[in-house]
Coordinates of C-alpha atoms and ligand atoms in Angstrom, one line a residue:
M25 CA 52.2 5.4 2.6
G26 CA 55.6 7.0 2.3
L27 CA 57.1 8.1 -1.1
F28 CA 59.1 4.9 -1.5
D29 CA 56.2 2.6 -0.7
R30 CA 53.9 4.5 -3.0
F31 CA 56.5 4.2 -5.9
F32 CA 56.8 0.5 -5.5
A33 CA 53.3 -0.2 -4.3
K34 CA 51.2 -2.9 -6.0
S35 CA 48.5 -1.4 -8.0
A36 CA 45.2 -3.0 -9.2
T37 CA 42.5 -1.4 -11.3
A38 CA 39.0 -2.3 -12.5
V39 CA 36.3 -0.5 -14.3
L40 CA 33.0 -0.6 -12.4
H41 CA 29.7 0.2 -14.3
I42 CA 26.7 1.7 -12.6
T43 CA 23.8 -0.6 -13.5
S44 CA 21.3 0.2 -10.7
P45 CA 18.4 2.4 -11.9
N46 CA 18.9 4.6 -8.8
G47 CA 22.6 5.3 -9.6
F48 CA 25.4 4.9 -7.1
H49 CA 23.4 6.6 -4.3
L50 CA 23.8 7.1 -0.6
R51 CA 23.0 3.6 0.8
P52 CA 25.1 1.5 -1.6
A53 CA 27.9 4.1 -1.4
A54 CA 27.9 3.9 2.4
V55 CA 28.3 0.1 2.2
F56 CA 31.0 0.5 -0.4
S57 CA 33.1 3.1 1.4
A58 CA 32.8 1.1 4.7
E59 CA 34.2 -2.0 2.8
A60 CA 37.0 0.2 1.4
K61 CA 38.0 1.3 4.8
K62 CA 38.8 -2.2 5.8
F63 CA 42.0 -2.2 3.5
A64 CA 45.3 -0.5 4.1
A65 CA 45.6 0.3 0.4
S66 CA 44.8 3.7 -1.0
I67 CA 41.6 3.3 -2.9
E68 CA 40.5 5.9 -5.5
A69 CA 37.6 6.3 -7.8
E70 CA 38.4 8.1 -11.0
T71 CA 35.9 9.4 -13.5
R72 CA 35.5 12.4 -15.9
G73 CA 39.0 13.6 -15.0
Q74 CA 38.3 13.6 -11.3
S75 CA 39.9 11.3 -8.7
I76 CA 38.5 10.9 -5.2
D77 CA 39.3 8.8 -2.1
A78 CA 36.7 6.0 -2.2
K79 CA 36.8 5.6 1.6
N80 CA 35.2 9.0 1.8
L81 CA 31.4 8.6 1.4
N82 CA 30.8 12.3 0.7
A83 CA 33.4 12.3 -2.0
L84 CA 32.0 9.2 -3.6
L85 CA 28.5 10.7 -3.6
S86 CA 29.8 14.0 -5.1
L87 CA 30.7 12.0 -8.3
N88 CA 27.0 12.0 -9.0
L89 CA 27.2 8.6 -10.7
E90 CA 24.0 7.5 -12.4
K91 CA 22.9 4.4 -14.4
G92 CA 25.1 4.0 -17.5
D93 CA 28.2 5.8 -15.9
H94 CA 31.4 4.0 -14.9
F95 CA 34.5 4.7 -12.9
D96 CA 37.9 3.3 -12.5
L97 CA 38.6 1.8 -9.1
V98 CA 42.3 2.1 -8.5
C99 CA 43.8 0.3 -5.4
K100 CA 47.5 0.9 -4.5
G101 CA 49.3 -0.8 -1.6
K102 CA 50.2 -4.1 -0.1
D103 CA 46.6 -5.5 -0.1
A104 CA 45.6 -3.7 -3.3
E105 CA 44.6 -6.9 -5.1
K106 CA 42.6 -8.2 -2.3
A107 CA 40.9 -4.8 -1.9
L108 CA 40.0 -4.7 -5.6
E109 CA 38.6 -8.2 -5.6
S110 CA 36.5 -7.6 -2.5
L111 CA 35.2 -4.2 -3.6
T112 CA 34.4 -5.4 -7.1
A113 CA 32.3 -8.2 -5.6
V114 CA 30.5 -5.9 -3.1
F115 CA 29.9 -3.4 -5.8
E116 CA 28.3 -5.9 -8.2
K117 CA 26.1 -7.2 -5.4
L118 CA 25.0 -3.7 -4.5
M119 CA 24.1 -2.9 -8.1
E120 CA 22.1 -6.2 -8.5
S121 CA 20.2 -5.8 -5.3
D122 CA 19.3 -2.1 -5.5
E123 CA 15.7 -2.0 -6.7
A124 CA 14.2 1.0 -8.4
A125 CA 11.6 2.9 -6.4
E126 CA 8.4 1.1 -7.4
N127 CA 6.4 3.0 -10.0
I128 CA 2.8 2.9 -8.9
D129 CA 0.3 2.6 -11.8
K130 CA -2.1 5.5 -11.9
A131 CA -5.8 5.0 -11.8
T132 CA -8.0 6.9 -14.3
H133 CA -10.0 9.8 -12.9
A134 CA -12.9 11.9 -13.9
Y135 CA -12.5 15.2 -12.1
E136 CA -14.1 18.2 -13.7
G137 CA -11.8 20.8 -12.2
S138 CA -8.3 21.2 -13.8
A139 CA -5.8 18.8 -12.3
F140 CA -2.0 18.9 -11.8
H141 CA -0.4 15.6 -12.6
G142 CA 2.2 14.3 -10.2
D143 CA 4.3 11.3 -9.2
I144 CA 2.7 9.0 -6.6
I145 CA 4.7 8.5 -3.4
A146 CA 2.0 6.9 -1.5
Q147 CA -1.6 6.0 -2.4
G148 CA -4.8 7.3 -0.7
I149 CA -7.2 10.2 -0.9
A150 CA -7.0 13.5 1.1
I151 CA -9.5 16.3 1.1
A152 CA -8.4 19.4 3.1
P153 CA -7.0 22.9 2.7
F154 CA -3.3 23.4 2.0
W155 CA -0.9 24.6 4.6
R156 CA 2.5 25.8 3.3
Y157 CA 5.4 24.6 5.4
S158 CA 7.2 27.2 7.4
E159 CA 9.6 27.0 10.4
R160 CA 11.2 29.2 13.0
H161 CA 14.7 28.8 14.3
S162 CA 15.8 29.5 17.9
Q163 CA 19.2 31.2 18.0
E164 CA 20.3 30.1 21.5
A165 CA 22.6 27.1 22.0
N166 CA 22.0 25.1 25.2
G167 CA 25.7 24.7 26.1
T168 CA 26.2 21.3 24.5
D169 CA 29.6 21.4 22.7
F170 CA 29.9 20.5 19.1
H171 CA 31.7 17.2 19.6
T172 CA 29.1 16.0 22.2
A173 CA 26.4 16.9 19.8
L174 CA 28.1 14.9 17.0
A175 CA 28.3 11.9 19.3
N176 CA 24.6 12.3 20.4
T177 CA 23.6 12.5 16.7
A178 CA 25.5 9.4 15.9
D179 CA 23.8 7.6 18.8
I180 CA 20.3 8.7 17.6
L181 CA 21.0 7.4 14.1
E182 CA 22.4 4.1 15.5
R183 CA 19.2 3.7 17.6
E184 CA 16.9 4.5 14.6
Y185 CA 18.8 1.9 12.6
K186 CA 18.5 -0.7 15.2
A187 CA 14.7 0.0 15.7
N188 CA 14.1 -0.2 11.9
K189 CA 16.6 -2.9 11.0
T190 CA 14.1 -5.4 9.8
R191 CA 12.4 -2.8 7.5
P192 CA 13.9 -2.0 4.1
E193 CA 14.1 1.7 5.0
G194 CA 16.3 0.9 8.1
T195 CA 19.5 1.2 6.1
I196 CA 18.8 4.9 5.5
F197 CA 19.9 5.6 9.2
L198 CA 23.0 3.5 8.8
A199 CA 24.0 5.5 5.7
Q200 CA 23.3 8.8 7.4
R201 CA 25.5 7.8 10.2
S202 CA 28.4 7.0 7.9
L203 CA 27.9 10.3 6.1
L204 CA 28.0 12.1 9.4
E205 CA 31.3 10.4 10.3
T206 CA 32.8 11.4 6.9
L207 CA 31.6 15.0 7.0
S208 CA 32.7 15.6 10.6
Q209 CA 36.3 14.3 10.1
D210 CA 38.8 17.0 11.0
V211 CA 35.9 19.5 11.7
Q212 CA 36.1 21.3 15.0
T213 CA 33.1 23.7 15.1
I214 CA 29.5 23.8 14.0
E215 CA 30.3 26.7 11.6
A216 CA 33.0 24.5 9.9
F217 CA 30.5 21.6 9.8
E218 CA 27.8 23.8 8.2
S219 CA 30.2 24.9 5.6
A220 CA 31.3 21.3 4.9
I221 CA 27.6 20.4 4.5
N222 CA 27.0 23.4 2.2
S223 CA 29.9 22.6 -0.1
A224 CA 28.7 19.0 -0.2
I225 CA 25.2 20.2 -1.2
A226 CA 26.6 22.5 -3.8
A227 CA 28.4 19.5 -5.4
L228 CA 25.2 17.5 -5.6
E229 CA 22.9 20.3 -6.8
G230 CA 21.5 19.6 -10.3
G231 CA 23.3 16.2 -10.4
A232 CA 22.0 12.6 -10.3
M233 CA 22.4 12.5 -6.5
A234 CA 20.5 15.7 -5.8
S235 CA 17.7 13.6 -4.2
K236 CA 20.1 13.0 -1.3
I237 CA 20.6 16.7 -0.4
T238 CA 17.9 16.4 2.2
D239 CA 20.0 13.7 4.0
Y240 CA 22.8 16.3 4.4
R241 CA 20.4 19.0 5.6
D242 CA 19.0 16.4 8.0
L243 CA 22.5 15.8 9.5
L244 CA 23.0 19.5 10.0
G245 CA 19.6 19.9 11.6
H246 CA 20.3 16.9 14.0
V247 CA 23.6 18.3 15.1
K248 CA 22.2 21.8 15.6
N249 CA 19.2 20.4 17.4
A250 CA 21.6 18.5 19.8
M251 CA 23.3 21.8 20.5
G252 CA 20.0 23.4 21.4
Y253 CA 19.3 25.4 18.1
K254 CA 15.8 24.2 17.7
T255 CA 13.6 24.4 14.7
Q256 CA 10.0 25.0 15.6
V257 CA 7.0 24.3 13.3
A258 CA 3.5 25.5 14.3
W259 CA 1.5 22.7 12.7
P260 CA -2.2 23.5 12.1
A261 CA -4.6 22.1 14.6
S262 CA -7.3 21.2 12.0
P263 CA -7.0 18.8 9.1
F264 CA -4.6 20.0 6.4
I265 CA -2.6 18.9 3.4
L266 CA 1.1 19.9 3.7
L267 CA 2.6 21.8 0.7
A268 CA 6.4 21.9 0.9
D269 CA 9.4 22.0 -1.4
D270 CA 10.7 19.0 0.4
L271 CA 10.9 17.5 3.9
L272 CA 13.8 16.1 5.8
P273 CA 13.7 12.4 6.3
S274 CA 13.7 12.8 10.1
Q275 CA 10.6 15.1 9.8
V276 CA 8.4 12.3 8.4
E277 CA 8.2 10.7 11.9
Q278 CA 7.3 14.0 13.5
L279 CA 4.3 14.8 11.3
P280 CA 1.2 15.7 13.3
K281 CA -2.1 13.7 13.5
T282 CA -4.0 16.5 11.8
L283 CA -2.0 15.9 8.5
E284 CA -4.1 14.3 5.8
G285 CA -1.7 14.3 2.9
V286 CA 1.6 15.7 1.5
V287 CA 2.4 17.5 -1.7
L288 CA 6.2 18.0 -2.3
Q289 CA 7.4 20.2 -5.1
K290 CA 11.1 19.5 -5.2
S291 CA 11.6 16.0 -4.1
S292 CA 12.0 12.8 -6.0
L293 CA 10.7 9.3 -5.6
A294 CA 14.2 8.0 -4.9
S295 CA 14.7 10.4 -1.9
H296 CA 14.7 9.0 1.6
T297 CA 11.9 11.3 2.5
A298 CA 9.7 9.7 -0.2
I299 CA 10.7 6.2 1.0
L300 CA 9.8 7.0 4.6
L301 CA 6.5 8.7 3.5
R302 CA 5.5 5.6 1.6
A303 CA 6.3 3.4 4.5
S304 CA 4.1 5.6 6.8
G305 CA 1.1 5.3 4.4
I306 CA 0.3 9.0 4.3
P307 CA -1.2 9.9 0.8
S308 CA 1.6 11.8 -0.9
L309 CA 2.4 13.2 -4.3
I310 CA 5.3 15.0 -6.0
V311 CA 3.8 17.9 -8.0
R312 CA 6.3 20.1 -9.8
D313 CA 3.9 22.7 -11.2
P314 CA 3.6 25.9 -9.1
V315 CA 0.7 25.5 -6.7
D316 CA -1.0 28.3 -4.7
A317 CA -1.7 27.4 -1.0
M318 CA -5.2 28.6 -0.8
Q319 CA -7.3 28.4 2.3
K320 CA -10.1 26.3 0.7
P321 CA -10.1 22.5 0.5
V322 CA -8.3 20.8 -2.4
I323 CA -8.3 17.2 -3.5
L324 CA -5.2 15.0 -3.4
D325 CA -5.9 11.8 -5.2
G326 CA -3.0 9.4 -4.6
F327 CA -4.6 6.7 -6.7
A328 CA -4.8 8.7 -9.9
G329 CA -1.7 10.8 -9.0
V330 CA -3.5 14.1 -9.4
L331 CA -4.0 17.3 -7.4
V332 CA -7.2 19.2 -8.0
P333 CA -6.8 22.7 -6.6
N334 CA -10.3 24.0 -7.6
P335 CA -12.6 21.0 -7.2
T336 CA -16.3 21.3 -8.3
L337 CA -19.1 19.9 -6.1
H338 CA -19.1 16.8 -8.3
D339 CA -15.3 16.4 -7.7
F340 CA -15.8 16.5 -4.0
E341 CA -18.5 13.8 -4.3
T342 CA -16.2 11.6 -6.3
A343 CA -13.3 12.0 -3.9
E344 CA -15.5 11.5 -0.8
H345 CA -16.8 8.3 -2.4
L346 CA -13.2 7.0 -3.1
L347 CA -12.2 8.0 0.4
A348 CA -15.1 6.1 1.9
Q349 CA -14.4 3.1 -0.2
N350 CA -10.8 3.1 0.9
R351 CA -11.7 3.6 4.6
N352 CA -14.3 0.9 4.4
Q353 CA -11.9 -1.7 3.1
N354 CA -9.6 -0.9 6.1
K355 CA -12.5 -0.6 8.4
A356 CA -14.1 -3.9 7.4
Q357 CA -10.8 -5.6 8.1
H358 CA -10.5 -3.8 11.4
T359 CA -14.1 -4.5 12.4
R360 CA -13.6 -8.2 11.7
R361 CA -10.4 -8.4 13.6
F362 CA -11.9 -10.4 16.5
D363 CA -13.7 -12.9 14.2
A364 CA -12.1 -16.2 13.5
A365 CA -10.1 -16.6 10.3
T366 CA -11.6 -19.4 8.2
T367 CA -10.5 -20.3 4.7
T368 CA -12.9 -20.6 1.8
S369 CA -13.0 -24.3 2.4
G370 CA -13.9 -23.9 6.0
R371 CA -10.5 -24.5 7.7
K372 CA -10.0 -22.4 10.8
I373 CA -6.5 -20.9 11.1
K374 CA -5.5 -19.4 14.5
V375 CA -3.8 -16.0 14.3
L376 CA -1.7 -15.2 17.3
A377 CA 0.7 -12.4 18.0
N378 CA 4.5 -11.9 18.6
V379 CA 5.0 -9.7 21.7
T380 CA 7.8 -8.4 23.9
D381 CA 6.2 -6.9 27.0
P382 CA 2.8 -6.2 28.8
A383 CA 2.2 -3.1 26.5
S384 CA 2.6 -5.0 23.3
A385 CA 0.6 -7.9 24.7
K386 CA -2.3 -5.5 25.4
A387 CA -1.9 -4.0 21.9
A388 CA -2.1 -7.6 20.5
K389 CA -5.4 -8.2 22.4
E390 CA -6.9 -5.0 21.0
A391 CA -5.7 -5.9 17.5
G392 CA -7.6 -9.1 17.5
A393 CA -4.9 -11.7 18.3
E394 CA -6.3 -15.0 19.7
G395 CA -3.2 -15.5 21.9
I396 CA 0.5 -15.1 22.0
G397 CA 2.5 -17.3 19.7
L398 CA 5.9 -15.9 20.7
L399 CA 6.8 -13.9 23.8
R400 CA 10.3 -12.6 23.0
T401 CA 11.4 -12.3 26.7
E402 CA 14.8 -10.9 25.8
F403 CA 13.2 -7.4 25.4
L404 CA 12.3 -7.4 29.1
F405 CA 16.0 -7.8 29.8
Q406 CA 17.4 -5.1 27.5
E407 CA 18.6 -2.1 29.5
K408 CA 19.4 -3.7 32.9
K409 CA 18.7 -7.2 34.3
P410 CA 15.2 -7.2 35.7
T411 CA 14.9 -8.6 39.3
F412 CA 13.0 -11.9 39.9
Q413 CA 10.1 -9.8 41.2
E414 CA 10.0 -7.5 38.1
Q415 CA 10.1 -10.5 35.8
T416 CA 7.3 -12.3 37.6
E417 CA 5.1 -9.2 37.5
A418 CA 5.7 -8.7 33.8
Y419 CA 4.9 -12.3 33.0
K420 CA 1.8 -12.3 35.2
A421 CA 0.5 -9.1 33.5
I422 CA 0.9 -10.8 30.1
F423 CA -0.4 -14.2 31.1
S424 CA -3.6 -12.7 32.4
L425 CA -4.6 -11.4 28.9
F426 CA -4.9 -14.7 27.0
D427 CA -5.5 -18.4 27.4
D428 CA -3.1 -19.5 24.6
I429 CA 0.4 -18.3 25.4
T430 CA 3.9 -19.4 24.3
V431 CA 6.9 -18.0 26.2
R432 CA 10.3 -18.3 24.7
T433 CA 13.3 -18.5 27.1
L434 CA 15.9 -15.9 26.7
D435 CA 17.3 -15.8 23.2
V436 CA 20.4 -13.6 23.3
G437 CA 23.6 -13.9 21.4
G438 CA 23.9 -13.5 17.6
D439 CA 22.8 -9.9 16.9
K440 CA 21.1 -9.6 20.3
A441 CA 23.5 -8.6 23.1
L442 CA 22.8 -7.8 26.7
P443 CA 25.0 -5.1 28.2
Y444 CA 25.4 -6.7 31.6
I445 CA 26.1 -10.3 30.7
N446 CA 29.5 -11.5 29.4
L447 CA 29.2 -13.3 26.2
P448 CA 32.5 -14.3 24.6
K449 CA 33.6 -12.1 21.6
E450 CA 33.3 -14.7 18.8
P451 CA 34.2 -14.4 15.2
N452 CA 30.9 -15.8 14.2
P453 CA 28.3 -14.9 16.9
F454 CA 25.4 -16.3 14.9
L455 CA 27.1 -19.7 15.1
G456 CA 28.1 -19.4 18.7
I457 CA 26.7 -19.0 22.2
R458 CA 23.1 -18.2 21.4
G459 CA 19.6 -19.1 22.6
V460 CA 19.4 -22.4 24.5
R461 CA 23.2 -22.7 24.6
L462 CA 23.0 -20.1 27.4
F463 CA 21.5 -22.8 29.6
E464 CA 25.1 -24.1 30.0
S465 CA 27.0 -20.8 29.8
H466 CA 24.7 -18.7 32.1
P467 CA 22.7 -21.3 34.1
D468 CA 21.8 -18.8 37.0
L469 CA 20.3 -16.3 34.6
I470 CA 18.2 -18.9 32.9
A471 CA 17.2 -20.6 36.2
E472 CA 15.9 -17.3 37.6
Q473 CA 13.9 -16.7 34.4
L474 CA 12.3 -20.1 34.5
K475 CA 11.4 -19.7 38.2
A476 CA 9.7 -16.3 37.4
I477 CA 7.8 -17.9 34.4
F478 CA 6.7 -20.9 36.5
T479 CA 5.7 -18.6 39.4
A480 CA 3.7 -16.3 37.2
A481 CA 1.9 -19.2 35.5
E482 CA 0.1 -20.0 38.8
G483 CA -0.7 -23.5 37.6
K484 CA -2.4 -22.3 34.4
E485 CA -1.7 -24.0 31.0
L486 CA 1.3 -22.4 29.3
K487 CA 3.7 -23.3 26.6
V488 CA 7.4 -22.8 27.2
M489 CA 9.6 -22.8 24.2
F490 CA 13.4 -23.1 23.8
P491 CA 15.2 -21.2 21.0
M492 CA 18.0 -22.4 18.8
V493 CA 17.6 -26.2 19.6
D494 CA 19.9 -28.1 17.3
S495 CA 19.8 -31.6 18.6
V496 CA 17.4 -33.9 20.5
E497 CA 19.9 -33.8 23.4
S498 CA 19.9 -30.0 23.5
F499 CA 16.1 -30.1 23.9
T500 CA 16.0 -32.9 26.5
K501 CA 18.8 -31.2 28.6
A502 CA 17.0 -27.9 28.6
K503 CA 13.7 -29.5 29.6
A504 CA 15.5 -31.5 32.4
F505 CA 17.0 -28.2 33.6
A506 CA 13.6 -26.5 33.7
K507 CA 12.2 -29.5 35.6
E508 CA 15.0 -29.3 38.1
V509 CA 14.3 -25.6 38.7
A510 CA 10.6 -26.4 39.3
D511 CA 11.5 -29.2 41.7
N512 CA 14.0 -27.1 43.7
E513 CA 11.3 -24.4 44.0
N514 CA 8.5 -26.8 44.7
I515 CA 6.4 -25.5 41.8
D516 CA 3.9 -27.8 40.1
I517 CA 4.5 -27.5 36.3
S518 CA 2.2 -30.3 35.2
A519 CA 0.1 -27.8 33.1
I520 CA 3.2 -26.6 31.2
A521 CA 4.0 -27.9 27.8
F522 CA 7.6 -27.8 26.5
G523 CA 8.3 -27.1 22.8
M524 CA 11.0 -25.7 20.6
M525 CA 11.7 -23.3 17.8
V526 CA 12.5 -24.9 14.5
E527 CA 15.3 -22.5 13.3
V528 CA 18.4 -24.6 13.0
P529 CA 18.4 -26.7 9.8
S530 CA 19.6 -29.9 11.6
V531 CA 16.2 -30.2 13.1
L532 CA 14.6 -30.8 9.7
F533 CA 16.4 -34.2 9.5
L534 CA 15.7 -35.3 13.1
L535 CA 11.9 -34.8 13.2
P536 CA 11.1 -38.5 14.0
E537 CA 13.3 -38.3 17.2
F538 CA 12.0 -34.9 18.1
N539 CA 8.4 -36.1 17.8
E540 CA 9.1 -38.5 20.7
V541 CA 10.1 -35.7 23.1
V542 CA 8.5 -32.3 22.3
D543 CA 5.0 -31.1 22.9
F544 CA 5.0 -28.5 20.0
Y545 CA 7.0 -26.8 17.3
S546 CA 7.2 -23.2 16.3
I547 CA 9.0 -22.4 13.0
G548 CA 11.3 -19.4 13.3
T549 CA 11.6 -18.4 9.6
N550 CA 14.0 -15.6 10.2
D551 CA 16.8 -17.7 11.6
L552 CA 15.8 -20.9 9.6
N553 CA 16.2 -18.9 6.3
Q554 CA 19.5 -17.4 7.4
Y555 CA 21.0 -20.7 8.3
L556 CA 19.6 -22.5 5.2
Y557 CA 21.3 -20.0 2.9
A558 CA 24.4 -19.2 5.2
I559 CA 23.6 -15.5 4.9
E560 CA 23.5 -13.5 8.1
R561 CA 20.0 -12.0 8.5
T562 CA 21.6 -8.6 9.2
H563 CA 24.2 -8.7 6.4
P564 CA 24.5 -5.3 4.8
T565 CA 25.2 -6.4 1.2
L566 CA 24.1 -10.0 0.8
S567 CA 20.4 -10.3 0.3
L568 CA 18.3 -13.1 1.7
D569 CA 15.0 -13.7 -0.1
P570 CA 12.4 -13.6 2.7
R571 CA 10.2 -16.0 0.6
S572 CA 13.0 -18.4 -0.5
E573 CA 12.0 -21.7 -2.0
A574 CA 14.2 -23.7 0.5
L575 CA 12.4 -22.0 3.3
F576 CA 8.9 -22.9 2.0
R577 CA 10.1 -26.5 1.4
A578 CA 11.5 -26.7 4.9
I579 CA 8.1 -25.6 6.3
E580 CA 6.3 -28.1 4.1
K581 CA 8.6 -30.9 5.4
V582 CA 8.0 -29.9 9.1
A583 CA 4.2 -29.7 8.4
S584 CA 4.1 -33.2 6.9
E585 CA 6.5 -35.0 9.3
A586 CA 5.7 -33.4 12.6
K587 CA 3.4 -35.4 14.9
K588 CA 3.0 -32.5 17.3
P589 CA 1.2 -29.1 16.7
V590 CA 3.2 -26.7 14.4
S591 CA 3.0 -23.0 14.2
I592 CA 5.1 -20.3 12.5
C593 CA 6.3 -17.3 14.3
G594 CA 8.9 -15.8 12.0
E595 CA 8.3 -12.8 9.7
L596 CA 7.0 -15.1 6.9
A597 CA 3.9 -15.7 9.0
G598 CA 2.7 -12.1 8.5
D599 CA 3.8 -11.9 4.8
G600 CA 0.5 -11.6 2.9
D601 CA 2.1 -13.1 -0.3
A602 CA 3.0 -16.2 1.7
T603 CA -0.3 -16.8 3.4
A604 CA -1.9 -19.1 0.9
R605 CA 1.2 -21.4 0.5
L606 CA 1.7 -21.7 4.3
V607 CA -2.0 -22.5 4.8
N608 CA -2.0 -25.0 1.9
A609 CA 1.0 -26.7 3.5
G610 CA -1.2 -27.6 6.4
I611 CA -0.1 -24.9 8.9
T612 CA -2.9 -24.1 11.2
T613 CA -1.4 -21.4 13.5
L614 CA 0.4 -18.2 12.4
S615 CA 1.9 -15.8 14.9
V616 CA 2.5 -12.3 13.6
S617 CA 3.2 -8.8 14.9
P618 CA 0.1 -7.1 16.5
G619 CA -0.2 -4.6 13.5
L620 CA -0.6 -7.5 11.1
V621 CA -3.2 -9.6 12.8
A622 CA -6.4 -8.0 11.1
Q623 CA -4.7 -8.1 7.7
T624 CA -3.5 -11.7 8.1
K625 CA -7.0 -12.9 9.1
E626 CA -8.4 -11.2 6.0
R627 CA -5.9 -12.9 3.8
I628 CA -6.8 -16.3 5.2
R629 CA -10.5 -15.6 4.5
H630 CA -9.5 -15.5 0.8
V631 CA -7.5 -18.6 0.7
Ligands
LIG45 C1 12.9 -16.4 14.0 O1 14.1 -16.7 14.0 O2 12.1 -16.5 13.0 C2 12.2 -15.9 15.2 C3 10.9 -15.8 15.3 O3 13.0 -15.6 16.3 P1 13.9 -14.2 16.4 O4 13.5 -13.3 15.1 O5 13.5 -13.6 17.6 O6 15.2 -14.7 16.3
LIG46 MG1 15.1 -16.8 15.9

């Protein structure tokens, strides 16, 4: 903005109060600064005599705003009022939806040896000697220049975000990527980048946002790593409990199999390291007292939240007993994974798996799945278009594993793009060319897929399902198209049943008509929920309740009005807190990710 414009610029101000128990931390601040960047206006956050550019994520974080603090949001420029209105709304939503790190209740304990009390990151028992974290750095770069290393790091974070998008911890990678962008602006060398990171860390030290310092260190580590400056850690080859001041979020994924537990001394429950450790299920504590890393076994009790550095014989017996009990619970579930899941009243519920390729189908078999309730074929198409031969082989490998298999035809569009097919750029892709609508826009691609599926079926019974069906006509047209493909290729498909996903709300009101034409239904709760509430399932700030009341009622309506078999294949099917209500609604088939099969069966046995 020029001097003249600035003088006459419209200005709009609001006071924003931090109400989240976690303060205005990295993830909400990343969403907020991204929103601010959408406006031409200059946007500043002013507090305690400081004024910073709110489009700069690092500057926002350096304000160290915690619960109870407030700041003035000052927008100046042509779209100042619009910016203020939008940012105020986004901010309020962010504060409302940001939940405090869950405080896990501590069990009582009866250890005889003295115990250090800590905060529980993740429950569980570990008995092993300590190993104090140490690392070695290589000094040699591999020739990758700084800017390429930055681009590679941004790509890695983007990939991590995409891979973890459906998990709450996925947004950590998105926030780290925005931070990387902010910190590398106008920076030309790794030395300048390191110095920007160090100044940012200095601004956070001792403040409310100190728990995010590891994210900054992580970014520096990523970029250096991409340039070839490796960090080497010689992890012990025998079981150990890791003792460290803190870990970087990215290190959690690289922890070795010999690791039994983690004790961090300078971390916090709100750190991204803690969030990722909890998600990984490794027994972990934060213990602030000075601890000696001795060579003898110690006890980490992640149920009672204590560390016993000098256990007595009796303490070992107690911990071993707890460990066995814990293992037995998981083991019992694991041992019974191939058994049928029958409710207490004797109703048998089928538990199938959602898979994407031959490897995940094999994993599903090993996990105890009784079939495949959803084969998401789009994953076979991801990098490059598979040939007809490649498709047929992949389907054959999968079909040979189970008798009960539901294949879904290509479901791209919305948030799922394919690099090699032209989908129109649409303002609302979730409401555009998606799923079964590709039968009209890309008939050759779909015809080849159907031919490969029919060829691989080799006359065996199979269910073929169409995604995003919104009207009876869209189903009958898709089925007629499939029949035409079979006729043209002279393939007998009399053993193939044709059904549909229930994921567009219009279907809920047309069930009597659908009953006349479909062979089965499978409820896609992920999309059905997003369309019921008009909230994109990937929306960064609006939160969609995965167990929403409207979703349950929609399922109950389908279960009572459908005259053909109904299963559920969206995420709700594997949500242990929903199992009882789904089963009581009359659902008899649940299709879940392979890792949830044993657990889902166990839940059903208690309904
Ligand atoms: C769903 O929408 O619930 C579903 C299972 O399909 P996807 O998540 O692949 O869109
Ligand atoms: Mg869907």
